[in-house]
C-alpha cells in the first residue's frame, strides 16, 4: 500500500475518534447533569450531535476501505485494516478515559466490557463492508481491465477507470464503488437500528401514542445520519479517486 494513503486515513480517522471520545462523549453527560442546560434546547441539539457523530468514524472507514480495495486489492490492505481497528479502539479508550475522569473511578466490569463489545461490533461491521467491497469491486475491476486490454488490441480507446470514476450520478447502483458506499452505510444503519430497538425493548411496551415520537426519533437518529454517512463516504471517495488520477 501507498504510505500516503495511510497517512491520509490516519489524519481523518484518529482526529474524529479523539473528537468523539474526548469531546462529544464527556460533554453529553455534562449537559445532562447541569440543571440549567438540561432544560434548554442546547441539550437536545447536543444529543442530536452525539447521535450524528457516532457513525461518522465507520463511514470514513468505509470510504477508505472501498478506495483501497479498488486501488490496491483486498490482499494488500492489511495496514489499513490495522489502522482502522486502531482508530476504533482509540475512540473507546478515549471514552473510557473521559468517563473515568468524569466519574472519578473506572469500572472494568461495566464500562470496560461494554467498550470491548462495541469494539468487536464495529470491527465486524468493518469486516462486512470489506467483504462487500471484495465481492463487488474486485471482479468488476478485473473485468474492466480485460475489456481495456481487448480494446487496445483492436486499436480502440477504452478507459477501465470510467466504470468507477468520475461519478455521473448522485447514486448509481451500476457503479461498484457507489453501490458499496450505499450498502456499506446501510449496514451501519441496520446495526444502529438493532441497537436502538434493543434499548427500546428494555424500557417496556409501546403505546399507540408513542408511534409518532418513535418515528421522529428514528428519523433524526438513524435515517438522517445514514444519509449523511453516505454523502460523507461518497465525498471522501471522490476526493481520493480524483487525487489518484492526477
XYZ file of C-alpha atoms in Angstrom:
246
model
C 0.000 0.000 0.000
C 0.964 3.602 -0.565
C 2.071 5.175 2.710
C 0.467 8.429 1.564
C -2.991 6.830 1.723
C -2.277 5.502 5.221
C -1.266 8.975 6.358
C -4.453 10.424 4.891
C -6.523 7.755 6.622
C -4.811 8.422 9.942
C -5.365 12.175 9.599
C -9.083 11.534 9.094
C -9.793 8.643 11.452
C -7.865 9.488 14.611
C -8.968 13.151 14.950
C -12.600 12.030 14.550
C -12.047 9.274 17.114
C -10.493 11.806 19.500
C -13.366 14.260 18.944
C -15.912 11.543 19.784
C -14.025 10.200 22.791
C -12.596 13.324 24.390
C -15.161 15.999 23.446
C -18.591 14.770 22.394
C -18.853 11.815 24.782
C -17.883 13.665 28.011
C -19.873 16.818 27.168
C -23.131 14.892 26.748
C -23.375 13.761 30.413
C -22.238 17.261 31.421
C -25.249 18.751 29.620
C -27.493 16.084 31.144
C -26.303 16.724 34.695
C -26.378 20.524 34.524
C -29.712 21.728 35.925
C -29.728 24.833 33.741
C -28.525 23.344 30.437
C -30.669 20.212 30.780
C -33.818 22.334 30.442
C -32.737 24.139 27.270
C -32.614 23.329 23.572
C -28.843 23.061 23.869
C -29.233 19.623 25.399
C -31.454 18.469 22.519
C -29.060 19.883 19.939
C -26.040 18.326 21.588
C -27.782 14.989 21.997
C -28.574 15.097 18.280
C -24.921 15.890 17.531
C -23.884 12.927 19.678
C -26.009 10.521 17.652
C -24.999 12.054 14.329
C -21.294 11.912 15.183
C -21.411 8.269 16.264
C -21.464 6.705 12.745
C -19.016 9.190 11.203
C -15.925 7.121 12.033
C -17.415 3.987 10.452
C -18.439 5.960 7.348
C -14.868 7.211 6.964
C -13.510 3.695 7.431
C -15.982 2.566 4.773
C -14.673 5.175 2.315
C -11.022 4.232 2.794
C -11.768 0.501 2.649
C -13.634 0.873 -0.641
C -10.922 3.013 -2.194
C -8.065 0.761 -1.090
C -9.803 -2.434 -2.237
C -10.263 -0.763 -5.622
C -6.750 0.691 -5.765
C -4.591 -1.983 -4.126
C -6.675 -5.157 -3.898
C -8.070 -6.903 -0.835
C -4.902 -8.874 -0.081
C -2.732 -5.760 0.146
C -4.649 -3.570 2.590
C -3.709 -5.170 5.910
C -2.028 -1.920 7.105
C -5.310 -0.043 6.576
C -7.252 -2.737 8.448
C -4.899 -2.436 11.417
C -5.092 1.358 11.265
C -8.906 1.250 11.195
C -9.001 -1.159 14.133
C -6.611 1.125 15.994
C -8.898 4.118 15.406
C -11.929 2.198 16.702
C -10.023 1.069 19.810
C -8.670 4.583 20.340
C -12.199 6.016 20.284
C -13.377 3.727 23.074
C -10.171 4.126 25.086
C -10.730 7.884 24.888
C -14.324 7.358 26.044
C -13.162 5.230 28.982
C -10.603 7.851 29.975
C -13.218 10.607 29.774
C -15.697 8.519 31.745
C -13.094 7.763 34.425
C -12.259 11.455 34.792
C -15.929 12.446 34.999
C -16.900 9.689 37.432
C -13.677 9.698 39.421
C -13.257 5.936 39.018
C -13.012 3.182 36.418
C -15.375 0.214 36.274
C -13.669 -2.535 34.206
C -16.584 -4.946 34.661
C -19.098 -2.435 33.322
C -17.625 0.243 31.102
C -14.646 -1.879 30.028
C -16.807 -4.830 28.957
C -19.259 -2.540 27.159
C -16.401 -0.873 25.262
C -14.952 -4.265 24.299
C -18.308 -5.420 22.924
C -18.651 -2.163 20.960
C -15.146 -2.548 19.504
C -15.959 -6.088 18.409
C -19.302 -4.987 16.913
C -17.759 -2.153 14.898
C -14.913 -4.422 13.774
C -17.461 -6.939 12.500
C -19.264 -4.146 10.621
C -15.975 -3.095 9.008
C -15.406 -6.762 8.117
C -18.791 -6.969 6.371
C -18.016 -3.795 4.420
C -14.652 -5.255 3.390
C -16.322 -8.473 2.236
C -18.914 -6.479 0.298
C -16.180 -4.451 -1.379
C -14.228 -7.583 -2.308
C -17.298 -9.248 -3.831
C -18.471 -6.244 -5.861
C -15.321 -4.280 -6.714
C -12.614 -6.908 -7.328
C -14.407 -8.872 -10.101
C -15.585 -5.679 -11.795
C -12.081 -4.242 -11.796
C -10.701 -7.446 -13.354
C -13.467 -7.357 -15.968
C -12.759 -3.733 -16.869
C -9.044 -4.491 -17.132
C -9.714 -7.290 -19.621
C -12.020 -5.043 -21.636
C -9.309 -2.394 -21.736
C -6.726 -4.889 -22.972
C -9.102 -6.191 -25.626
C -9.823 -2.630 -26.796
C -6.101 -1.890 -27.080
C -5.589 -4.930 -29.297
C -8.362 -3.669 -31.544
C -6.856 -0.193 -31.599
C -9.750 1.337 -29.711
C -9.714 3.655 -26.743
C -11.221 2.278 -23.540
C -10.522 3.572 -20.039
C -11.125 0.965 -17.363
C -11.385 3.678 -14.691
C -14.556 5.116 -16.286
C -16.664 2.352 -14.743
C -15.666 3.655 -11.290
C -14.944 7.376 -11.585
C -15.962 10.130 -12.141
C -19.344 9.651 -10.534
C -22.009 10.554 -13.069
C -24.991 10.426 -10.709
C -25.576 11.162 -7.008
C -26.346 7.437 -6.641
C -25.601 4.776 -9.250
C -26.023 1.086 -8.432
C -24.175 0.275 -11.649
C -21.044 1.844 -10.177
C -19.413 -0.689 -7.803
C -17.938 1.997 -5.563
C -21.180 3.918 -5.121
C -23.123 0.690 -4.719
C -20.753 -0.440 -1.957
C -20.929 3.008 -0.345
C -24.723 2.741 -0.247
C -24.854 -0.779 1.148
C -21.942 -0.093 3.493
C -23.751 2.816 5.120
C -26.910 0.686 5.111
C -25.061 -1.970 7.142
C -24.064 0.722 9.641
C -27.665 1.997 9.816
C -29.047 -1.523 10.331
C -26.618 -2.135 13.187
C -27.650 1.124 14.842
C -31.333 0.279 14.309
C -30.928 -3.088 16.037
C -29.074 -1.383 18.880
C -31.845 1.184 19.354
C -34.570 -1.468 19.178
C -32.826 -3.414 21.946
C -32.727 -0.257 24.065
C -36.406 0.453 23.364
C -37.458 -3.070 24.322
C -35.573 -2.726 27.588
C -37.842 0.195 28.534
C -41.053 -1.815 28.160
C -44.028 -1.914 25.830
C -45.122 0.807 23.448
C -48.472 2.511 23.248
C -50.124 3.861 20.109
C -49.403 7.392 21.265
C -45.657 6.597 21.183
C -45.590 5.837 17.444
C -45.201 9.439 16.116
C -42.414 10.157 18.601
C -40.713 6.855 17.730
C -40.826 7.626 14.003
C -39.355 11.075 14.624
C -36.698 9.530 16.864
C -35.622 7.014 14.235
C -35.664 9.651 11.514
C -33.406 12.002 13.463
C -31.075 9.417 14.964
C -30.846 6.748 12.230
C -32.193 7.852 8.842
C -30.568 11.292 8.677
C -27.173 10.037 9.975
C -27.338 7.236 7.374
C -27.872 9.769 4.569
C -25.101 11.994 5.925
C -22.842 8.925 6.231
C -23.411 8.013 2.582
C -22.746 11.593 1.431
C -19.559 11.694 3.503
C -18.396 8.328 2.148
C -19.128 9.460 -1.408
C -17.318 12.776 -0.947
C -14.195 11.177 0.562
C -14.167 8.525 -2.167
C -14.428 11.194 -4.862
C -11.532 13.120 -3.340
C -9.317 10.034 -3.080
C -10.104 8.925 -6.632
C -9.556 12.394 -8.061
C -6.134 12.663 -6.431
C -5.239 9.147 -7.548
C -5.919 10.008 -11.214
C -3.649 13.058 -11.163
